[in-house]
Short mmCIF file of C-alpha atoms and ligand atoms in Angstrom, two decimals:
data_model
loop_
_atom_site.label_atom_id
_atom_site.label_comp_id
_atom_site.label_asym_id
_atom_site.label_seq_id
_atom_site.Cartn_x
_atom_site.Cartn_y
_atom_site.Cartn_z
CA UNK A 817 100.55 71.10 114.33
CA UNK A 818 102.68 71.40 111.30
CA UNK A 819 106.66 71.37 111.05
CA UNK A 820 106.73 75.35 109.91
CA UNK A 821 108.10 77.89 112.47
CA UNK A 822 104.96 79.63 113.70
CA UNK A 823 104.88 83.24 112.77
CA UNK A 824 103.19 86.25 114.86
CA UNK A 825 103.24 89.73 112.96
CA UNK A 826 102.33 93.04 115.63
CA UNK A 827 102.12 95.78 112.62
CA UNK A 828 100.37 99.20 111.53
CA UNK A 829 99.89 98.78 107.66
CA UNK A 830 101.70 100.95 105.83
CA UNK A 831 103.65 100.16 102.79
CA UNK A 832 106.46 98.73 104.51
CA UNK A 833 104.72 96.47 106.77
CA UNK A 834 102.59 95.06 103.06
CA UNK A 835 105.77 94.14 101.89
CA UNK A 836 107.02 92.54 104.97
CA UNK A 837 103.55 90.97 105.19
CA UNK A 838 103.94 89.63 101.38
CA UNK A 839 107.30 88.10 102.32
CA UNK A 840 106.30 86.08 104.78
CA UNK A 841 103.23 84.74 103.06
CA UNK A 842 105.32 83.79 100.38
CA UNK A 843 107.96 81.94 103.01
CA UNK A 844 107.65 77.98 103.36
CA UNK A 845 109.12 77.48 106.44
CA UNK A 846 106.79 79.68 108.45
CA UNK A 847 103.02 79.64 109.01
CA UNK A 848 101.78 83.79 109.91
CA UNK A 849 99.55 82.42 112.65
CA UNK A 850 97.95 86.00 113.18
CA UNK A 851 98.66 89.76 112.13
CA UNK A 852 97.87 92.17 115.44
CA UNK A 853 97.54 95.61 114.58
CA UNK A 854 98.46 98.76 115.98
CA UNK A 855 97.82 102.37 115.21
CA UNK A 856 100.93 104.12 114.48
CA UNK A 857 101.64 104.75 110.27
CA UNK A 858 97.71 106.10 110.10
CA UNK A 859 94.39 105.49 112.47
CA UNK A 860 93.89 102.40 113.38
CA UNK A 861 90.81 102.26 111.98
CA UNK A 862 93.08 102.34 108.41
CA UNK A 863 95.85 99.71 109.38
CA UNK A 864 92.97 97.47 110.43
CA UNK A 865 91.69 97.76 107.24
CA UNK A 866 95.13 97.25 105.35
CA UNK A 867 95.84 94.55 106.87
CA UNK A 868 92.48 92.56 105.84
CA UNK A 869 92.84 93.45 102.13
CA UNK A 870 96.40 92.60 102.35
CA UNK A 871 95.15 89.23 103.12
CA UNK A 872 92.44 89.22 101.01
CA UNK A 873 94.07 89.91 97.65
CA UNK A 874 96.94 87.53 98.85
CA UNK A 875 94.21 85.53 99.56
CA UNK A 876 95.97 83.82 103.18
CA UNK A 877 93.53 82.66 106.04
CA UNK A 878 94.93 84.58 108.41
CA UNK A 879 93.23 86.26 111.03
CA UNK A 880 93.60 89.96 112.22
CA UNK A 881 93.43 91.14 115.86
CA UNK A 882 93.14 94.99 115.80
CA UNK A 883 95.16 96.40 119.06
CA UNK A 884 95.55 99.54 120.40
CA UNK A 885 93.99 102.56 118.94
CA UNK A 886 96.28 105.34 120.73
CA UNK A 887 99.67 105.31 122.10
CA UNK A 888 100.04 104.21 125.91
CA UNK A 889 100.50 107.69 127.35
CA UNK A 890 101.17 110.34 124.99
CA UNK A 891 99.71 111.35 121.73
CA UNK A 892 101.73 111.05 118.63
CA UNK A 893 101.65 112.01 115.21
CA UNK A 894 101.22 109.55 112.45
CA UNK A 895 103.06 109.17 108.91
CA UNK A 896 100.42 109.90 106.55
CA UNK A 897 102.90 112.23 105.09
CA UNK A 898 104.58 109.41 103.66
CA UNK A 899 101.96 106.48 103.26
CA UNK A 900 98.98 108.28 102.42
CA UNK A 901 96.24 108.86 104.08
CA UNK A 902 94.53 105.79 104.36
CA UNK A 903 98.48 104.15 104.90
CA UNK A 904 98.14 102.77 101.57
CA UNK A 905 98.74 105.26 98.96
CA UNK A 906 95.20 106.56 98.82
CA UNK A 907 94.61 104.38 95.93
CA UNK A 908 90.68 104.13 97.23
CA UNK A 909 90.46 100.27 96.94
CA UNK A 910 87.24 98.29 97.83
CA UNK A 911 87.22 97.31 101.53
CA UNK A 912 88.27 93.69 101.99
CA UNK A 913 85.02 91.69 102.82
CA UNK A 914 86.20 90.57 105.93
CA UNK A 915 85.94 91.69 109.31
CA UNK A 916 88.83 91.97 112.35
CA UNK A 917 88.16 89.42 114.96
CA UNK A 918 86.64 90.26 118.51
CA UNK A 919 89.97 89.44 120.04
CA UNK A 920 91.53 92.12 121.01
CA UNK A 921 95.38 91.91 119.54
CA UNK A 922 97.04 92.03 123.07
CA UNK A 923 94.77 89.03 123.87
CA UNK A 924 95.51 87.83 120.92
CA UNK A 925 99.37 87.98 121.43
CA UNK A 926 98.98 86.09 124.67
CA UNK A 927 96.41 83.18 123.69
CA UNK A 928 98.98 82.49 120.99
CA UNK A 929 101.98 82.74 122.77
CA UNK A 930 100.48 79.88 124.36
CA UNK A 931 99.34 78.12 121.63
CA UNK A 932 102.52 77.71 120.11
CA UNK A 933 105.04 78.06 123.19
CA UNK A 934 108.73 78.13 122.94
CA UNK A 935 108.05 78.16 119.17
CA UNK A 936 106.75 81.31 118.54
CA UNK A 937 108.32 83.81 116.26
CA UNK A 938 107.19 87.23 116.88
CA UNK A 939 108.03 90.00 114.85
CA UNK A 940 106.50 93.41 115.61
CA UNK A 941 107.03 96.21 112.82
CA UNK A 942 104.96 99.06 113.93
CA UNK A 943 104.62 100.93 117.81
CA UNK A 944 105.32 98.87 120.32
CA UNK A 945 101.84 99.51 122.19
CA UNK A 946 99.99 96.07 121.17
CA UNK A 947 103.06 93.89 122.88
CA UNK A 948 103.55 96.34 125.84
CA UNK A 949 99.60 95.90 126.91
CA UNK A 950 100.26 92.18 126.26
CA UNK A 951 103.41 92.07 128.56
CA UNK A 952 101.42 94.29 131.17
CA UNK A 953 98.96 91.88 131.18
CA UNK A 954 101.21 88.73 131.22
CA UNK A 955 104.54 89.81 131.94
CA UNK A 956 105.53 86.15 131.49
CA UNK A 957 105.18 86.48 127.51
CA UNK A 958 108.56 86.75 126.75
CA UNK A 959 109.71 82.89 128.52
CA UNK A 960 107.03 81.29 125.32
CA UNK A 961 108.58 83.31 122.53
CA UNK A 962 111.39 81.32 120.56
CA UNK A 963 112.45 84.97 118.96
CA UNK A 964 111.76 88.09 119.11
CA UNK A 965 112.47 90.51 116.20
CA UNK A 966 111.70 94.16 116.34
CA UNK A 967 111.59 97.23 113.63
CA UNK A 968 112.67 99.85 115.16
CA UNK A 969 115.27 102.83 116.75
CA UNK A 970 117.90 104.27 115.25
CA UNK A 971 121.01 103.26 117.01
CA UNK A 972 123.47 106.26 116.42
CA UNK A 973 120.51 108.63 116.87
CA UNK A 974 120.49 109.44 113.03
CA UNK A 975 116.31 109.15 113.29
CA UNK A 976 114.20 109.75 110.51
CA UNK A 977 111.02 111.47 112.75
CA UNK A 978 113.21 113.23 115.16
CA UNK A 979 117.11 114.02 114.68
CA UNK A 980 117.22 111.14 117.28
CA UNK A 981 114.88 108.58 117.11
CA UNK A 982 112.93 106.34 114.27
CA UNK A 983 109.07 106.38 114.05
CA UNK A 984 108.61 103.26 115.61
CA UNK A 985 109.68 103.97 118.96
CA UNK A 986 109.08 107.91 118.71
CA UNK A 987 105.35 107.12 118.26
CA UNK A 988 105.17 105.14 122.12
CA UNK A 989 108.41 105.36 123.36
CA UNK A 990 106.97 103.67 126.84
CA UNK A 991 106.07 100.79 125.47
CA UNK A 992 108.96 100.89 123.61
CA UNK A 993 110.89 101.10 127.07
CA UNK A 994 108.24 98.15 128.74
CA UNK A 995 109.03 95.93 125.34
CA UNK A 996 112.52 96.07 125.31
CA UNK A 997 113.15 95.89 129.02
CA UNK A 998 111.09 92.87 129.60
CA UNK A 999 112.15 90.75 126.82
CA UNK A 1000 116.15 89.28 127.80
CA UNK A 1001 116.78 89.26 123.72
CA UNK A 1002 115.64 90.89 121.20
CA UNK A 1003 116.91 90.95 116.95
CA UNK A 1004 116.66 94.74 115.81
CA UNK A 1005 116.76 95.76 112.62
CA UNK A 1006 116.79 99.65 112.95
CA UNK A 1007 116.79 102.86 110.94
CA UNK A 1008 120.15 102.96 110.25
CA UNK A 1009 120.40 99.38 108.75
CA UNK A 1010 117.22 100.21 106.98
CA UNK A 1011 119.19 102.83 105.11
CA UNK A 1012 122.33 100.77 104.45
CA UNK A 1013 119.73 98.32 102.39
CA UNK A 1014 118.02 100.51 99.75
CA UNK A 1015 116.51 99.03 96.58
CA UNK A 1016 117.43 100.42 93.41
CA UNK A 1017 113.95 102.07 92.14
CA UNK A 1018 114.38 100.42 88.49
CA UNK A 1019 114.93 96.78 90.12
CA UNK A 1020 112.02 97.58 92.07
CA UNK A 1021 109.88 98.66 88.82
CA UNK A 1022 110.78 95.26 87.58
CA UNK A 1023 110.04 93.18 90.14
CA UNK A 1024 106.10 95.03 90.17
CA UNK A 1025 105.51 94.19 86.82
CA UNK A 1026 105.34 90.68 87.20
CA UNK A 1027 102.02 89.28 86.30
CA UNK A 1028 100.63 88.52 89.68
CA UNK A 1029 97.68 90.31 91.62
CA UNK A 1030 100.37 90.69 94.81
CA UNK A 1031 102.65 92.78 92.35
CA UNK A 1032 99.83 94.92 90.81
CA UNK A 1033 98.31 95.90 94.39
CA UNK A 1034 101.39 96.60 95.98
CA UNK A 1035 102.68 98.63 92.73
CA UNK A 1036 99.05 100.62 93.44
CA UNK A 1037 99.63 101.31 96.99
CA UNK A 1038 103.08 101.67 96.72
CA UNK A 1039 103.32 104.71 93.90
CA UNK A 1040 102.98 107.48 96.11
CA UNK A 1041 105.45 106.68 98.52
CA UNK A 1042 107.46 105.37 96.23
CA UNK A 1043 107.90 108.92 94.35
CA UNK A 1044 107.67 110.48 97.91
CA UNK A 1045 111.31 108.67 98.49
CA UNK A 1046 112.45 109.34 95.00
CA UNK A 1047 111.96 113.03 95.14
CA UNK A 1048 114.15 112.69 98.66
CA UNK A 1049 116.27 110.03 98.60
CA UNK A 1050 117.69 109.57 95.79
CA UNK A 1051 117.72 106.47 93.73
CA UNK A 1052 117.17 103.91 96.10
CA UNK A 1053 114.05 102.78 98.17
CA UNK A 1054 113.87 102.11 101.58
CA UNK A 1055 112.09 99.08 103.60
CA UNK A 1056 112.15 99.24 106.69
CA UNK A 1057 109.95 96.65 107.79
CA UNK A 1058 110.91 94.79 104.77
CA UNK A 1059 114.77 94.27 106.15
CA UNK A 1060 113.74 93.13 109.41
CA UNK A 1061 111.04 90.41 107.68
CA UNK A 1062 114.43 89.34 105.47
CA UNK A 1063 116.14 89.35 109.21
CA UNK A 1064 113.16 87.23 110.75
CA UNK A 1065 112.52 84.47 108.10
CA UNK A 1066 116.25 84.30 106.86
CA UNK A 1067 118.22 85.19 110.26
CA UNK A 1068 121.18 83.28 108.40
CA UNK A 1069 121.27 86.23 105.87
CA UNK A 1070 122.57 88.49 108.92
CA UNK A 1071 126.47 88.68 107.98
CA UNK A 1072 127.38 91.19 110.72
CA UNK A 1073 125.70 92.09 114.08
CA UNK A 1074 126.28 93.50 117.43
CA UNK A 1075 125.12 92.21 120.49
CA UNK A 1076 124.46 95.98 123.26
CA UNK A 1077 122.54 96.83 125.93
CA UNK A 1078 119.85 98.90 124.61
CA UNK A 1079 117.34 101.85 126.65
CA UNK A 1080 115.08 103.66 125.58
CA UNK A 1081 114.46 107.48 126.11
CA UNK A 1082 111.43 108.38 127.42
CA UNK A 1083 111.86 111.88 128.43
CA UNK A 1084 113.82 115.21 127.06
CA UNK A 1085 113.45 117.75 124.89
CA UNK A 1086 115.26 116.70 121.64
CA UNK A 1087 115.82 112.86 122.40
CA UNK A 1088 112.73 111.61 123.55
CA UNK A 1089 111.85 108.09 121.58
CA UNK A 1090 116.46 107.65 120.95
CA UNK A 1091 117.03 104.49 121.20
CA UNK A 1092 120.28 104.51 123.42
CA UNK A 1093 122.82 101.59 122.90
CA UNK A 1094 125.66 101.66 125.42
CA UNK A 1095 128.23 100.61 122.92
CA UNK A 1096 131.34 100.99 125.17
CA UNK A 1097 129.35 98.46 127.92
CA UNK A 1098 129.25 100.93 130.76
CA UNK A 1099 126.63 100.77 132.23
CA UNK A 1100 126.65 97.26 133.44
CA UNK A 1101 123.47 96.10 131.93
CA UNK A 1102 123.23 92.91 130.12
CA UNK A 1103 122.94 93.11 126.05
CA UNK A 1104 119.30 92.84 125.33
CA UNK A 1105 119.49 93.46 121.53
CA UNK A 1106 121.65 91.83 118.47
CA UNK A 1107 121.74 94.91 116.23
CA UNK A 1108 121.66 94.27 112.34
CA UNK A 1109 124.52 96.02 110.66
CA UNK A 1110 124.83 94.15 107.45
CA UNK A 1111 122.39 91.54 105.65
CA UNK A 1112 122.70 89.52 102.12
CA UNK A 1113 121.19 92.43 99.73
CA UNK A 1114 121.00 89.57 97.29
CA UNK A 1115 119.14 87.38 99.39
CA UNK A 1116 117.20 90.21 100.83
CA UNK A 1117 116.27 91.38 97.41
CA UNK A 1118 115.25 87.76 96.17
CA UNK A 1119 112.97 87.66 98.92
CA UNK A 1120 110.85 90.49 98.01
CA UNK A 1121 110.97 89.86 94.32
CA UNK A 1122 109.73 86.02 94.81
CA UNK A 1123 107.10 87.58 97.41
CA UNK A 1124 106.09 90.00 94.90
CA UNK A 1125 105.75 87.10 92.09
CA UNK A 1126 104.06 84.90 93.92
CA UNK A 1127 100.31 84.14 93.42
C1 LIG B 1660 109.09 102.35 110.43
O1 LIG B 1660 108.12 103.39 110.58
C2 LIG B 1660 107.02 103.16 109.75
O2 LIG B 1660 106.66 104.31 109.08
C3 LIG B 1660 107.39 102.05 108.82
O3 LIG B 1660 106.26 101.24 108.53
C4 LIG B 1660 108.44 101.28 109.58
O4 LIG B 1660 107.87 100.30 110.41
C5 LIG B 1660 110.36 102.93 109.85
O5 LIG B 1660 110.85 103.93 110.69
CA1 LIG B 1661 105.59 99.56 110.18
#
């Protein structure tokens, strides 16, 4: 047993959730102890695959638990549209030469949740599915997890897959509902945060040049997506899953938050997937989420450009 904080990352690779991954390989004070993947970016035949190059041309030990292939109940589409195909920029890269372990992730989740109880960190950037089978299973998860942080939801309903809600949570809004009712607290970093953190696209041009295989992969994978935003959004990037690993491994960074109650929709014709926050306390439920509203951009940024550099 070491002194770092051990580190559990539920995720459906996808740009994002490389640079998130990246970021917390490079972080001292925390040991990834396992990636479990979900589908929900692309197939999860694809994230599964991601994720084990990811690891491989980081070149971390770290094994990979793929989850669930399909959302709990209903089918949903995925976001090719915006990470390519194969989730990583179609860039056609050899297949890492390692395989996913038999575990599956929800197992996975569990075993290590006991492993490393009332330690664990557990961040979970993708659909929610992996973590809801786990709770189903074992709805005692949440009393062995130290913190629980969570990509996801777009808490004014200003979504980015629906008018309301963020992909996250659109993709399996009920185990979206199952995740965030079971766990008492849960750190958000939503949508809407997301967007008040771009990255300028020159500093990001800068920081991929560095000479280190991390930068030249994720420059490869990144491209398309990276014009994808550029042609939309202006002249600043978005991570999504990015912000909420600067949230996770840095929580001091966090210089404003709110502590709600959160639900989540499940039904309805324009808002299923919203991630409702009853801001005005009215309903008489107990906050469940601290909501990221603002975060150091200059730590956040340092973060990804060391992660980026490292080798
Ligand atoms: C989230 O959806 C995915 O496309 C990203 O990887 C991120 O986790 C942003 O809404
Ligand atoms: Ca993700």
């Amino acid at each position: 047993m070491t002194d770092r904080i051990p580190l559990l990352i539920d995720t459906d690779p996808g740009v994002d959730d490389a640079l998130a991954l990246l970021m917390a390989f490079n972080d001292q004070r925390h040991e990834v102890v396992g990636l479990t993947v979900a589908a929900g970016n692309v197939g999860l035949q694809h994230t599964v695959a991601n994720a084990l190059k990811l690891c491989e041309v980081a070149q971390v030990d770290v094994r990979v638990y793929a989850g669930c292939a399909t959302p709990l109940l209903h089918p949903a589409r995925d976001a090719a549209y915006v990470h390519g195909r194969d989730g990583f920029g179609d860039t056609g890269y050899a297949p890492a030469s390692r395989q996913p372990e038999s575990e599956h992730a929800a197992l996975a989740i569990l075993r290590l949740s006991h492993e490393h109880a009332g330690r664990l960190l557990l961040v979970a950037l993708g659909p929610l599915t992996n973590l809801a089978l786990a709770l189903k299973l074992d709805p005692s998860l949440p009393s062995r997890v130290a913190r629980c942080v969570v990509m996801g939801g777009a808490v004014s309903a200003h979504g980015n897959i629906t008018p309301a809600a963020e992909f996250n949570i659109a993709f399996d809004p009920e185990a979206a509902h199952i995740v965030f009712a079971a766990f008492p607290h849960i750190d958000l970093c939503d949508w809407e945060a997301t967007l008040d953190h771009g990255l300028l696209h020159g500093d990001v041009d800068r920081w991929l040049a560095a000479d280190s295989p991390r930068a030249r992969f994720y420059g490869s994978i990144s491209r398309q997506t990276r014009a994808w935003a550029g042609e939309r959004r202006g002249h600043r990037w978005h991570s999504a899953d990015g912000l909420a690993m600067a949230f996770a491994l840095v929580p001091d960074g966090a210089l404003e938050s709110a502590e709600r109650p959160l639900a989540v929709e499940t039904e309805g014709r324009h808002a299923r997937g919203a991630t409702v926050i009853d801001w005005r306390r009215e309903g008489g439920q107990p906050d469940n989420v601290r909501i990221l509203q603002r975060y150091d951009q200059a730590r956040f940024e340092a973060l990804i450009e060391a992660a980026l550099a490292a080798r």
